[in-house]
Amino acid sequence: MTTRASAGLLRLAQDTALAAGQMAARRRTVGVQVAASKSSPEDVVTLADRETESLIRVLLADARPDDGFLGEESAATRGTSGLTWVVDPIDGTVNYLYGFPAWAVSIAVVEGDPDPATWTTLAGAVYNPTGDELFTAAAGDGAWLGVRRLQVPTDVPLSLALLGTGFSYRAAERERQADVVRGLIGEVRDIRRIGSAALDLCSVAAGRLNLYYERGLSPWDHAAGALVAREAGARVGGFGADREGMGLLIAGAPDLYRVCQPLLAKLFDDFMADAEA
């Protein structure tokens, strides 16, 4: 795909993210209504999630009717163009519900099947309305926070690294994830749990986190943020040579990634084995 075409896709992603984020923020000021629970009672979806995704679908379909769509809150549709929009209308819904200022609209466009193991991400935008921060990236064109180009810091030793992670909505899985944190916390500067995978990945790109890892992420959680991190110079992947996916996502400067990945692999292996014993 040409640079001009990718630039057009990026403009559409960022304009749509801005419009959707502004609508979600307006909805937040008048109160949040929980519409349903998903994987557990703690895993909620609000009416604003659904309204925001509906707006995104309409805006993208009007501009590019032949593209596919994969979103968190509505049925996936296949297109005929070979491109699919991967959307999380409100990433960090629990933060949104409680008024915690760390939630974002995440929109990416990918080429190929809508599978992180095989797709090529062309452009992405992550917009946090509460901080009015727009993170963007197009393949081969770098990552940006507004007009500032982002570059991940390198040469940060593990002992001085600030890490980010997230937890499952399922209590038993959270307990195993807490065991991993317990095994890791003495090796690093500290660990943060922000509650939005998209913003965690953008925080790696911006140098606010040195490395981020999480298990159990869905494609819409990380499609745009992973591109932002990669284009800022981060390595993004999973165990060994795996691409990022449900099993694990790790993002960080390549040197720190090489140190941290085998440590995480051992910790997850140890505690998963304990849980299955």
Coordinates of C-alpha atoms in Angstrom, one line a residue:
M1 CA 0.0 0.0 0.0
T2 CA 1.4 3.4 -0.9
T3 CA 2.4 6.0 1.7
R4 CA -0.4 8.3 0.4
A5 CA -3.0 5.6 0.9
S6 CA -1.8 4.9 4.4
A7 CA -1.9 8.6 5.2
G8 CA -5.5 8.7 4.1
L9 CA -6.3 5.7 6.3
L10 CA -4.5 7.4 9.3
R11 CA -6.5 10.6 8.8
L12 CA -9.7 8.6 8.8
A13 CA -8.7 6.7 12.0
Q14 CA -7.7 9.8 13.9
D15 CA -10.7 11.9 12.8
T16 CA -13.0 9.0 13.7
A17 CA -11.3 8.5 17.1
L18 CA -11.6 12.2 17.9
A19 CA -15.3 12.3 17.0
A20 CA -16.0 9.1 19.0
G21 CA -14.0 10.2 22.0
Q22 CA -15.8 13.5 22.1
M23 CA -19.2 11.8 22.1
A24 CA -18.1 9.3 24.8
A25 CA -16.9 12.2 26.9
R26 CA -20.2 14.0 26.6
R27 CA -22.0 10.9 27.6
R28 CA -19.8 10.6 30.7
T29 CA -20.8 14.0 31.9
V30 CA -24.5 13.1 32.1
G31 CA -23.9 9.8 33.8
V32 CA -23.0 6.2 32.9
Q33 CA -25.4 3.4 32.6
V34 CA -24.3 -0.2 32.7
A35 CA -25.9 -2.1 29.8
A36 CA -24.6 -5.7 30.6
S37 CA -21.9 -7.9 31.9
K38 CA -19.7 -10.0 29.7
S39 CA -17.1 -12.6 31.0
S40 CA -17.9 -11.9 34.6
P41 CA -20.0 -9.5 36.7
E42 CA -17.0 -7.2 36.9
D43 CA -16.6 -7.1 33.1
V44 CA -19.2 -4.5 32.2
V45 CA -20.3 -2.8 29.0
T46 CA -22.0 0.6 29.2
L47 CA -24.5 2.1 26.9
A48 CA -21.8 4.6 25.9
D49 CA -19.6 1.7 24.7
R50 CA -22.4 0.6 22.3
E51 CA -23.3 4.1 21.2
T52 CA -19.7 5.0 20.5
E53 CA -19.1 1.8 18.5
S54 CA -22.2 2.5 16.5
L55 CA -20.9 6.0 15.6
I56 CA -17.5 4.6 14.6
R57 CA -19.1 2.0 12.4
V58 CA -21.2 4.6 10.6
L59 CA -18.3 7.0 10.1
L60 CA -16.0 4.3 8.7
A61 CA -18.7 2.7 6.5
D62 CA -19.6 6.0 5.0
A63 CA -16.0 6.7 4.1
R64 CA -15.0 3.1 3.1
P65 CA -18.0 0.9 2.5
D66 CA -15.9 -2.1 1.2
D67 CA -13.8 -2.5 4.3
G68 CA -14.4 -5.1 7.1
F69 CA -15.1 -4.3 10.7
L70 CA -14.1 -6.0 14.0
G71 CA -15.2 -4.3 17.1
E72 CA -15.7 -5.3 20.8
E73 CA -19.4 -4.5 21.0
S74 CA -21.0 -5.6 17.8
A75 CA -20.9 -8.4 15.2
A76 CA -17.9 -8.6 12.9
T77 CA -18.4 -8.0 9.2
R78 CA -16.2 -9.1 6.3
G79 CA -15.3 -6.6 3.6
T80 CA -14.1 -7.0 0.0
S81 CA -11.2 -4.6 0.1
G82 CA -8.8 -6.8 2.1
L83 CA -8.8 -4.2 4.9
T84 CA -10.5 -4.5 8.3
W85 CA -11.0 -1.8 11.0
V86 CA -10.3 -3.1 14.5
V87 CA -12.0 -1.0 17.1
D88 CA -12.4 -0.7 20.8
P89 CA -14.9 2.1 21.4
I90 CA -13.9 2.6 25.0
D91 CA -10.8 0.8 26.1
G92 CA -10.8 1.0 29.9
T93 CA -14.5 0.8 30.5
V94 CA -14.2 0.3 34.3
N95 CA -12.1 3.5 34.4
Y96 CA -14.8 5.2 32.4
L97 CA -17.5 3.9 34.7
Y98 CA -15.8 5.2 37.8
G99 CA -14.6 8.5 36.3
F100 CA -11.0 7.5 36.4
P101 CA -9.2 9.5 33.7
A102 CA -7.5 6.6 31.8
W103 CA -9.7 5.4 29.0
A104 CA -9.4 5.7 25.3
V105 CA -10.9 5.2 21.8
S106 CA -8.7 2.8 19.9
I107 CA -9.0 2.4 16.1
A108 CA -6.7 0.5 13.8
V109 CA -6.9 -0.6 10.2
V110 CA -5.2 -3.9 9.2
E111 CA -4.5 -5.8 6.0
G112 CA -5.2 -9.5 5.8
D113 CA -7.3 -11.7 8.1
P114 CA -8.3 -10.0 11.3
D115 CA -5.9 -12.1 13.3
P116 CA -2.9 -10.5 15.2
A117 CA -0.7 -13.5 14.3
T118 CA -1.0 -12.8 10.6
W119 CA -2.3 -9.3 9.9
T120 CA -0.3 -6.2 8.9
T121 CA -1.4 -3.1 10.7
L122 CA -1.4 -0.1 8.4
A123 CA -2.5 2.8 10.7
G124 CA -3.9 3.4 14.1
A125 CA -5.1 6.1 16.5
V126 CA -5.7 6.0 20.2
Y127 CA -7.4 9.0 21.7
N128 CA -7.7 9.8 25.5
P129 CA -10.4 12.5 25.8
T130 CA -9.8 13.2 29.5
G131 CA -6.2 14.2 28.7
D132 CA -6.9 15.4 25.2
E133 CA -4.1 13.2 24.0
L134 CA -4.1 11.7 20.5
F135 CA -1.5 9.0 19.7
T136 CA -1.1 8.0 16.0
A137 CA 1.0 5.8 13.8
A138 CA 1.2 4.7 10.2
A139 CA 3.4 1.8 9.1
G140 CA 6.8 3.1 8.3
D141 CA 6.1 6.6 9.3
G142 CA 6.8 6.7 13.0
A143 CA 4.6 7.2 16.1
W144 CA 3.3 10.5 17.3
L145 CA 1.6 12.2 20.3
G146 CA 0.0 15.2 18.7
V147 CA 2.9 16.7 16.7
R148 CA 5.6 15.2 18.9
R149 CA 7.4 12.2 17.4
L150 CA 7.8 9.3 19.9
Q151 CA 10.9 7.2 20.6
V152 CA 11.2 4.5 23.3
P153 CA 14.1 5.0 25.6
T154 CA 16.8 2.3 25.5
D155 CA 19.6 1.1 27.8
V156 CA 17.2 1.0 30.8
P157 CA 18.4 -1.8 33.1
L158 CA 15.7 -4.2 34.4
S159 CA 16.3 -3.0 38.0
L160 CA 15.4 0.6 37.0
A161 CA 12.5 -0.3 34.6
L162 CA 8.9 0.8 35.3
L163 CA 6.6 -1.9 34.0
G164 CA 2.9 -1.9 33.3
T165 CA 0.5 -4.8 33.3
G166 CA -3.2 -5.7 33.5
F167 CA -5.4 -8.2 35.1
S168 CA -8.2 -10.5 34.0
Y169 CA -11.8 -9.9 35.1
R170 CA -11.9 -13.6 36.3
A171 CA -10.9 -13.8 39.9
A172 CA -8.9 -17.1 39.6
E173 CA -6.9 -15.8 36.7
R174 CA -6.2 -12.5 38.6
E175 CA -4.7 -14.6 41.5
R176 CA -2.3 -16.3 39.1
Q177 CA -1.4 -12.9 37.5
A178 CA -0.8 -11.5 41.0
D179 CA 1.6 -14.4 41.7
V180 CA 3.6 -13.3 38.5
V181 CA 3.7 -9.7 39.8
R182 CA 5.0 -11.0 43.1
G183 CA 7.8 -12.9 41.4
L184 CA 8.7 -9.8 39.3
I185 CA 8.3 -6.9 41.6
G186 CA 11.7 -7.4 43.3
E187 CA 13.5 -7.3 39.9
V188 CA 12.2 -3.9 38.7
R189 CA 11.8 -0.3 39.8
D190 CA 8.0 -0.7 40.1
I191 CA 4.8 -1.9 38.4
R192 CA 1.8 0.0 37.3
R193 CA -1.8 -1.2 36.5
I194 CA -3.5 1.6 34.5
G195 CA -6.5 -0.3 33.2
S196 CA -6.3 0.4 29.5
A197 CA -4.1 -1.8 27.2
A198 CA -4.2 0.8 24.5
L199 CA -2.9 3.5 26.8
D200 CA -0.3 1.2 28.3
L201 CA 1.1 0.5 24.8
C202 CA 1.1 4.2 24.0
S203 CA 2.8 4.8 27.4
V204 CA 5.6 2.5 26.3
A205 CA 5.9 4.6 23.1
A206 CA 6.0 7.8 25.1
G207 CA 8.5 6.6 27.6
R208 CA 6.0 6.7 30.5
L209 CA 6.5 2.9 30.9
N210 CA 9.6 1.0 30.0
L211 CA 7.8 -2.3 29.3
Y212 CA 4.2 -3.6 29.3
Y213 CA 3.0 -7.2 29.4
E214 CA -0.5 -8.7 29.7
R215 CA -2.2 -12.0 29.0
G216 CA -5.7 -12.5 27.6
L217 CA -6.0 -9.4 25.4
S218 CA -8.5 -9.4 22.6
P219 CA -7.4 -8.0 19.1
W220 CA -9.2 -4.7 19.6
D221 CA -7.4 -4.1 22.9
H222 CA -4.0 -3.8 21.3
A223 CA -4.3 -3.4 17.5
A224 CA -3.7 0.4 17.4
G225 CA -1.5 0.6 20.5
A226 CA 0.8 -2.1 19.3
L227 CA 1.5 -0.2 16.1
V228 CA 2.1 3.0 18.0
A229 CA 4.6 1.2 20.2
R230 CA 6.3 -0.6 17.3
E231 CA 6.6 2.7 15.3
A232 CA 8.2 4.3 18.3
G233 CA 10.9 1.6 18.3
A234 CA 9.5 -0.9 20.7
R235 CA 9.6 -4.7 20.2
V236 CA 6.1 -6.1 20.5
G237 CA 5.5 -9.9 20.7
G238 CA 4.8 -12.8 22.9
F239 CA 6.6 -16.0 24.0
G240 CA 9.7 -16.7 22.0
A241 CA 9.2 -15.8 18.4
D242 CA 5.4 -15.6 18.8
R243 CA 3.4 -12.6 17.7
E244 CA 1.4 -10.8 20.3
G245 CA -2.0 -12.4 21.1
M246 CA -4.3 -13.9 23.7
G247 CA -1.4 -15.9 25.2
L248 CA 0.8 -12.9 26.0
L249 CA 1.7 -9.5 24.8
I250 CA 5.0 -7.9 25.7
A251 CA 6.1 -4.4 24.5
G252 CA 9.3 -2.6 25.3
A253 CA 12.6 -1.4 24.1
P254 CA 14.3 -4.3 22.3
D255 CA 17.1 -4.6 24.8
L256 CA 14.8 -4.7 27.8
Y257 CA 12.4 -7.0 26.0
R258 CA 15.2 -9.6 25.6
V259 CA 16.0 -9.5 29.3
C260 CA 12.3 -9.6 30.5
Q261 CA 10.8 -12.1 28.1
P262 CA 12.4 -15.2 29.5
L263 CA 11.8 -14.0 33.0
L264 CA 8.1 -13.6 32.3
A265 CA 8.0 -16.9 30.5
K266 CA 9.4 -18.7 33.5
L267 CA 7.0 -17.0 35.9
F268 CA 4.0 -17.8 33.8
D269 CA 5.1 -21.4 33.3
D270 CA 5.7 -21.8 37.1
F271 CA 2.3 -20.4 38.2
M272 CA 0.3 -21.9 35.4
A273 CA 1.8 -25.3 36.3
D274 CA 0.9 -24.7 40.0
A275 CA -2.7 -23.9 39.0
E276 CA -3.0 -27.0 36.9
A277 CA -1.4 -29.4 39.4

